[in-house]
Amino acid sequence: MSAIRDNENGKTLAQLGIQSGDQVTAYKVQVEEEVVNAPLIGQDGKLSEKAKQIFNEWFDMYSNDNDKMTKDTCALFIKGCTGEQPSANDDRIQNLFKMYDSNNDGFIEREEFLMFYEISSKNKAETVRENLRSHNIRNDLKKLSEVTEETSF
């Protein structure tokens, strides 16, 4: 029995010398990374620059053309974080608007969204990190799409 090495990734079965009738067993390799948590909150008690950048990008993705988040776009945001499909009447959305729609205009504006994440990062950091992972962002606040192999074998 031989194993396929990392440098053979991408080869065809024929290139690997596997013939008709050969048995192939595949195993999922568990990669455990020790990724240090980057701070969500800076020493000034405000969102760190990297966290603020990420949450601003999220707001841009889920806000409407008027740069405001509606209850419907908020439901889409929750779907992106949890995989659930809440309605605009979901208690989480109603509570978010009750607490953070400071001018009671029926919208969450950018600063209100950032305030939500600032307070959540202080009080519910693990939930915020779960939101980040759902959007393919590691604990060091790097997007998985930006991460290259950082060590060599």
PDB file of C-alpha atoms in Angstrom:
ATOM      1  CA  MET A   1       0.000   0.000   0.000  1.00  0.00           C
ATOM      2  CA  SER A   2       1.346   3.404  -0.901  1.00  0.00           C
ATOM      3  CA  ALA A   3       0.138   6.859  -0.081  1.00  0.00           C
ATOM      4  CA  ILE A   4      -0.254   9.771  -2.434  1.00  0.00           C
ATOM      5  CA  ARG A   5       2.123  12.516  -1.383  1.00  0.00           C
ATOM      6  CA  ASP A   6       1.302  16.227  -1.304  1.00  0.00           C
ATOM      7  CA  ASN A   7       3.374  16.896  -4.420  1.00  0.00           C
ATOM      8  CA  GLU A   8       1.244  14.365  -6.365  1.00  0.00           C
ATOM      9  CA  ASN A   9      -1.976  16.268  -5.791  1.00  0.00           C
ATOM     10  CA  GLY A  10      -3.648  16.975  -9.109  1.00  0.00           C
ATOM     11  CA  LYS A  11      -2.289  13.957 -10.970  1.00  0.00           C
ATOM     12  CA  THR A  12      -4.641  11.627 -12.790  1.00  0.00           C
ATOM     13  CA  LEU A  13      -5.174   8.021 -11.675  1.00  0.00           C
ATOM     14  CA  ALA A  14      -3.125   6.822 -14.667  1.00  0.00           C
ATOM     15  CA  GLN A  15      -0.264   9.173 -13.748  1.00  0.00           C
ATOM     16  CA  LEU A  16      -0.312   7.688 -10.253  1.00  0.00           C
ATOM     17  CA  GLY A  17      -0.075   4.170 -11.698  1.00  0.00           C
ATOM     18  CA  ILE A  18      -3.533   3.116 -10.543  1.00  0.00           C
ATOM     19  CA  GLN A  19      -5.056   0.566 -12.872  1.00  0.00           C
ATOM     20  CA  SER A  20      -8.493  -0.909 -13.374  1.00  0.00           C
ATOM     21  CA  GLY A  21      -9.302  -3.255 -10.502  1.00  0.00           C
ATOM     22  CA  ASP A  22      -6.899  -1.587  -8.051  1.00  0.00           C
ATOM     23  CA  GLN A  23      -8.418  -0.715  -4.701  1.00  0.00           C
ATOM     24  CA  VAL A  24      -8.156   2.870  -3.552  1.00  0.00           C
ATOM     25  CA  THR A  25      -8.933   3.966  -0.018  1.00  0.00           C
ATOM     26  CA  ALA A  26      -9.326   7.662   0.707  1.00  0.00           C
ATOM     27  CA  TYR A  27      -8.990   9.225   4.139  1.00  0.00           C
ATOM     28  CA  LYS A  28      -9.927  12.727   5.088  1.00  0.00           C
ATOM     29  CA  VAL A  29      -6.935  14.347   6.678  1.00  0.00           C
ATOM     30  CA  GLN A  30      -7.779  16.547   9.633  1.00  0.00           C
ATOM     31  CA  VAL A  31      -5.661  19.659   9.620  1.00  0.00           C
ATOM     32  CA  GLU A  32      -5.508  21.371  12.948  1.00  0.00           C
ATOM     33  CA  GLU A  33      -4.258  24.893  12.856  1.00  0.00           C
ATOM     34  CA  GLU A  34      -3.114  26.881  15.786  1.00  0.00           C
ATOM     35  CA  VAL A  35      -4.489  30.229  14.684  1.00  0.00           C
ATOM     36  CA  VAL A  36      -4.147  32.928  17.286  1.00  0.00           C
ATOM     37  CA  ASN A  37      -7.223  35.067  17.946  1.00  0.00           C
ATOM     38  CA  ALA A  38      -6.690  38.543  16.604  1.00  0.00           C
ATOM     39  CA  PRO A  39      -8.335  41.148  18.821  1.00  0.00           C
ATOM     40  CA  LEU A  40     -11.850  42.218  17.919  1.00  0.00           C
ATOM     41  CA  ILE A  41     -11.601  45.165  20.302  1.00  0.00           C
ATOM     42  CA  GLY A  42      -8.583  47.465  20.455  1.00  0.00           C
ATOM     43  CA  GLN A  43      -6.990  48.954  23.534  1.00  0.00           C
ATOM     44  CA  ASP A  44      -9.199  52.006  23.104  1.00  0.00           C
ATOM     45  CA  GLY A  45     -12.308  49.847  23.670  1.00  0.00           C
ATOM     46  CA  LYS A  46     -13.418  50.259  20.052  1.00  0.00           C
ATOM     47  CA  LEU A  47     -13.459  47.723  17.224  1.00  0.00           C
ATOM     48  CA  SER A  48      -9.971  46.868  15.990  1.00  0.00           C
ATOM     49  CA  GLU A  49      -9.190  48.211  12.514  1.00  0.00           C
ATOM     50  CA  LYS A  50      -9.285  44.754  10.919  1.00  0.00           C
ATOM     51  CA  ALA A  51     -12.587  43.837  12.608  1.00  0.00           C
ATOM     52  CA  LYS A  52     -14.081  47.188  11.576  1.00  0.00           C
ATOM     53  CA  GLN A  53     -12.972  46.583   7.974  1.00  0.00           C
ATOM     54  CA  ILE A  54     -14.674  43.156   7.941  1.00  0.00           C
ATOM     55  CA  PHE A  55     -17.922  44.426   9.476  1.00  0.00           C
ATOM     56  CA  ASN A  56     -17.969  47.351   7.021  1.00  0.00           C
ATOM     57  CA  GLU A  57     -17.628  44.853   4.150  1.00  0.00           C
ATOM     58  CA  TRP A  58     -20.522  42.848   5.576  1.00  0.00           C
ATOM     59  CA  PHE A  59     -22.650  45.977   5.849  1.00  0.00           C
ATOM     60  CA  ASP A  60     -21.861  46.767   2.208  1.00  0.00           C
ATOM     61  CA  MET A  61     -22.959  43.249   1.188  1.00  0.00           C
ATOM     62  CA  TYR A  62     -26.244  43.317   3.110  1.00  0.00           C
ATOM     63  CA  SER A  63     -27.340  46.955   2.930  1.00  0.00           C
ATOM     64  CA  ASN A  64     -29.658  48.350   0.282  1.00  0.00           C
ATOM     65  CA  ASP A  65     -28.877  50.945  -2.385  1.00  0.00           C
ATOM     66  CA  ASN A  66     -29.441  53.710   0.188  1.00  0.00           C
ATOM     67  CA  ASP A  67     -26.632  52.274   2.387  1.00  0.00           C
ATOM     68  CA  LYS A  68     -29.115  51.065   5.005  1.00  0.00           C
ATOM     69  CA  MET A  69     -30.010  47.618   6.277  1.00  0.00           C
ATOM     70  CA  THR A  70     -33.697  46.723   6.186  1.00  0.00           C
ATOM     71  CA  LYS A  71     -35.338  43.961   8.184  1.00  0.00           C
ATOM     72  CA  ASP A  72     -35.337  41.840   5.004  1.00  0.00           C
ATOM     73  CA  THR A  73     -31.625  42.373   4.334  1.00  0.00           C
ATOM     74  CA  CYS A  74     -30.962  41.732   8.010  1.00  0.00           C
ATOM     75  CA  ALA A  75     -32.712  38.359   7.579  1.00  0.00           C
ATOM     76  CA  LEU A  76     -30.340  37.621   4.690  1.00  0.00           C
ATOM     77  CA  PHE A  77     -27.422  38.575   6.910  1.00  0.00           C
ATOM     78  CA  ILE A  78     -28.564  36.152   9.631  1.00  0.00           C
ATOM     79  CA  LYS A  79     -28.901  33.456   6.968  1.00  0.00           C
ATOM     80  CA  GLY A  80     -25.284  34.119   5.968  1.00  0.00           C
ATOM     81  CA  CYS A  81     -24.154  33.769   9.585  1.00  0.00           C
ATOM     82  CA  THR A  82     -26.257  30.819  10.685  1.00  0.00           C
ATOM     83  CA  GLY A  83     -27.637  29.066   7.614  1.00  0.00           C
ATOM     84  CA  GLU A  84     -31.140  29.608   9.017  1.00  0.00           C
ATOM     85  CA  GLN A  85     -33.798  31.421   7.005  1.00  0.00           C
ATOM     86  CA  PRO A  86     -35.493  33.829   9.400  1.00  0.00           C
ATOM     87  CA  SER A  87     -38.316  36.086   8.364  1.00  0.00           C
ATOM     88  CA  ALA A  88     -38.173  39.829   8.859  1.00  0.00           C
ATOM     89  CA  ASN A  89     -40.442  39.281  11.890  1.00  0.00           C
ATOM     90  CA  ASP A  90     -37.917  37.018  13.644  1.00  0.00           C
ATOM     91  CA  ASP A  91     -37.355  38.002  17.295  1.00  0.00           C
ATOM     92  CA  ARG A  92     -33.608  38.470  16.719  1.00  0.00           C
ATOM     93  CA  ILE A  93     -34.275  41.003  13.987  1.00  0.00           C
ATOM     94  CA  GLN A  94     -36.983  42.792  15.961  1.00  0.00           C
ATOM     95  CA  ASN A  95     -34.662  43.037  18.986  1.00  0.00           C
ATOM     96  CA  LEU A  96     -31.727  44.231  16.873  1.00  0.00           C
ATOM     97  CA  PHE A  97     -33.825  47.038  15.423  1.00  0.00           C
ATOM     98  CA  LYS A  98     -35.299  47.889  18.821  1.00  0.00           C
ATOM     99  CA  MET A  99     -31.838  48.219  20.361  1.00  0.00           C
ATOM    100  CA  TYR A 100     -29.754  49.694  17.525  1.00  0.00           C
ATOM    101  CA  ASP A 101     -32.093  51.682  15.263  1.00  0.00           C
ATOM    102  CA  SER A 102     -31.259  54.781  17.276  1.00  0.00           C
ATOM    103  CA  ASN A 103     -33.318  57.210  15.192  1.00  0.00           C
ATOM    104  CA  ASN A 104     -36.267  54.798  14.831  1.00  0.00           C
ATOM    105  CA  ASP A 105     -36.378  55.160  11.047  1.00  0.00           C
ATOM    106  CA  GLY A 106     -36.852  51.429  10.460  1.00  0.00           C
ATOM    107  CA  PHE A 107     -33.309  50.935   9.142  1.00  0.00           C
ATOM    108  CA  ILE A 108     -29.947  49.932  10.563  1.00  0.00           C
ATOM    109  CA  GLU A 109     -27.337  52.367   9.357  1.00  0.00           C
ATOM    110  CA  ARG A 110     -23.617  51.654   9.115  1.00  0.00           C
ATOM    111  CA  GLU A 111     -22.682  53.200  12.474  1.00  0.00           C
ATOM    112  CA  GLU A 112     -25.528  51.341  14.179  1.00  0.00           C
ATOM    113  CA  PHE A 113     -24.352  48.050  12.627  1.00  0.00           C
ATOM    114  CA  LEU A 114     -20.788  48.722  13.774  1.00  0.00           C
ATOM    115  CA  MET A 115     -22.051  49.571  17.262  1.00  0.00           C
ATOM    116  CA  PHE A 116     -23.916  46.235  17.324  1.00  0.00           C
ATOM    117  CA  TYR A 117     -20.697  44.394  16.497  1.00  0.00           C
ATOM    118  CA  GLU A 118     -18.630  46.446  18.915  1.00  0.00           C
ATOM    119  CA  ILE A 119     -20.948  45.610  21.809  1.00  0.00           C
ATOM    120  CA  SER A 120     -21.292  41.988  20.684  1.00  0.00           C
ATOM    121  CA  SER A 121     -17.501  41.655  20.407  1.00  0.00           C
ATOM    122  CA  LYS A 122     -17.220  42.710  24.037  1.00  0.00           C
ATOM    123  CA  ASN A 123     -20.114  40.637  25.415  1.00  0.00           C
ATOM    124  CA  LYS A 124     -20.461  37.684  23.034  1.00  0.00           C
ATOM    125  CA  ALA A 125     -17.035  37.319  21.416  1.00  0.00           C
ATOM    126  CA  GLU A 126     -17.447  33.605  20.665  1.00  0.00           C
ATOM    127  CA  THR A 127     -20.707  34.246  18.806  1.00  0.00           C
ATOM    128  CA  VAL A 128     -18.973  36.961  16.773  1.00  0.00           C
ATOM    129  CA  ARG A 129     -16.151  34.532  15.969  1.00  0.00           C
ATOM    130  CA  GLU A 130     -18.745  31.971  14.840  1.00  0.00           C
ATOM    131  CA  ASN A 131     -20.183  34.653  12.516  1.00  0.00           C
ATOM    132  CA  LEU A 132     -16.679  35.254  11.186  1.00  0.00           C
ATOM    133  CA  ARG A 133     -16.086  31.529  10.566  1.00  0.00           C
ATOM    134  CA  SER A 134     -19.428  31.324   8.735  1.00  0.00           C
ATOM    135  CA  HIS A 135     -18.076  33.958   6.375  1.00  0.00           C
ATOM    136  CA  ASN A 136     -14.772  32.044   5.959  1.00  0.00           C
ATOM    137  CA  ILE A 137     -12.739  34.326   8.169  1.00  0.00           C
ATOM    138  CA  ARG A 138     -10.234  32.745  10.525  1.00  0.00           C
ATOM    139  CA  ASN A 139      -9.635  33.705  14.154  1.00  0.00           C
ATOM    140  CA  ASP A 140      -6.688  35.858  13.063  1.00  0.00           C
ATOM    141  CA  LEU A 141      -9.224  37.824  10.953  1.00  0.00           C
ATOM    142  CA  LYS A 142      -7.738  36.640   7.665  1.00  0.00           C
ATOM    143  CA  LYS A 143     -10.101  35.543   4.925  1.00  0.00           C
ATOM    144  CA  LEU A 144      -9.494  31.926   3.930  1.00  0.00           C
ATOM    145  CA  SER A 145      -9.245  33.111   0.322  1.00  0.00           C
ATOM    146  CA  GLU A 146      -6.300  35.346   1.320  1.00  0.00           C
ATOM    147  CA  VAL A 147      -4.368  32.681   3.210  1.00  0.00           C
ATOM    148  CA  THR A 148      -1.526  31.012   1.383  1.00  0.00           C
ATOM    149  CA  GLU A 149       0.458  28.104   2.670  1.00  0.00           C
ATOM    150  CA  GLU A 150       2.487  29.678   5.440  1.00  0.00           C
ATOM    151  CA  THR A 151       4.751  26.731   6.191  1.00  0.00           C
ATOM    152  CA  SER A 152       6.640  24.384   3.962  1.00  0.00           C
ATOM    153  CA  PHE A 153       7.013  20.674   4.448  1.00  0.00           C
TER     154      PHE A 153
END
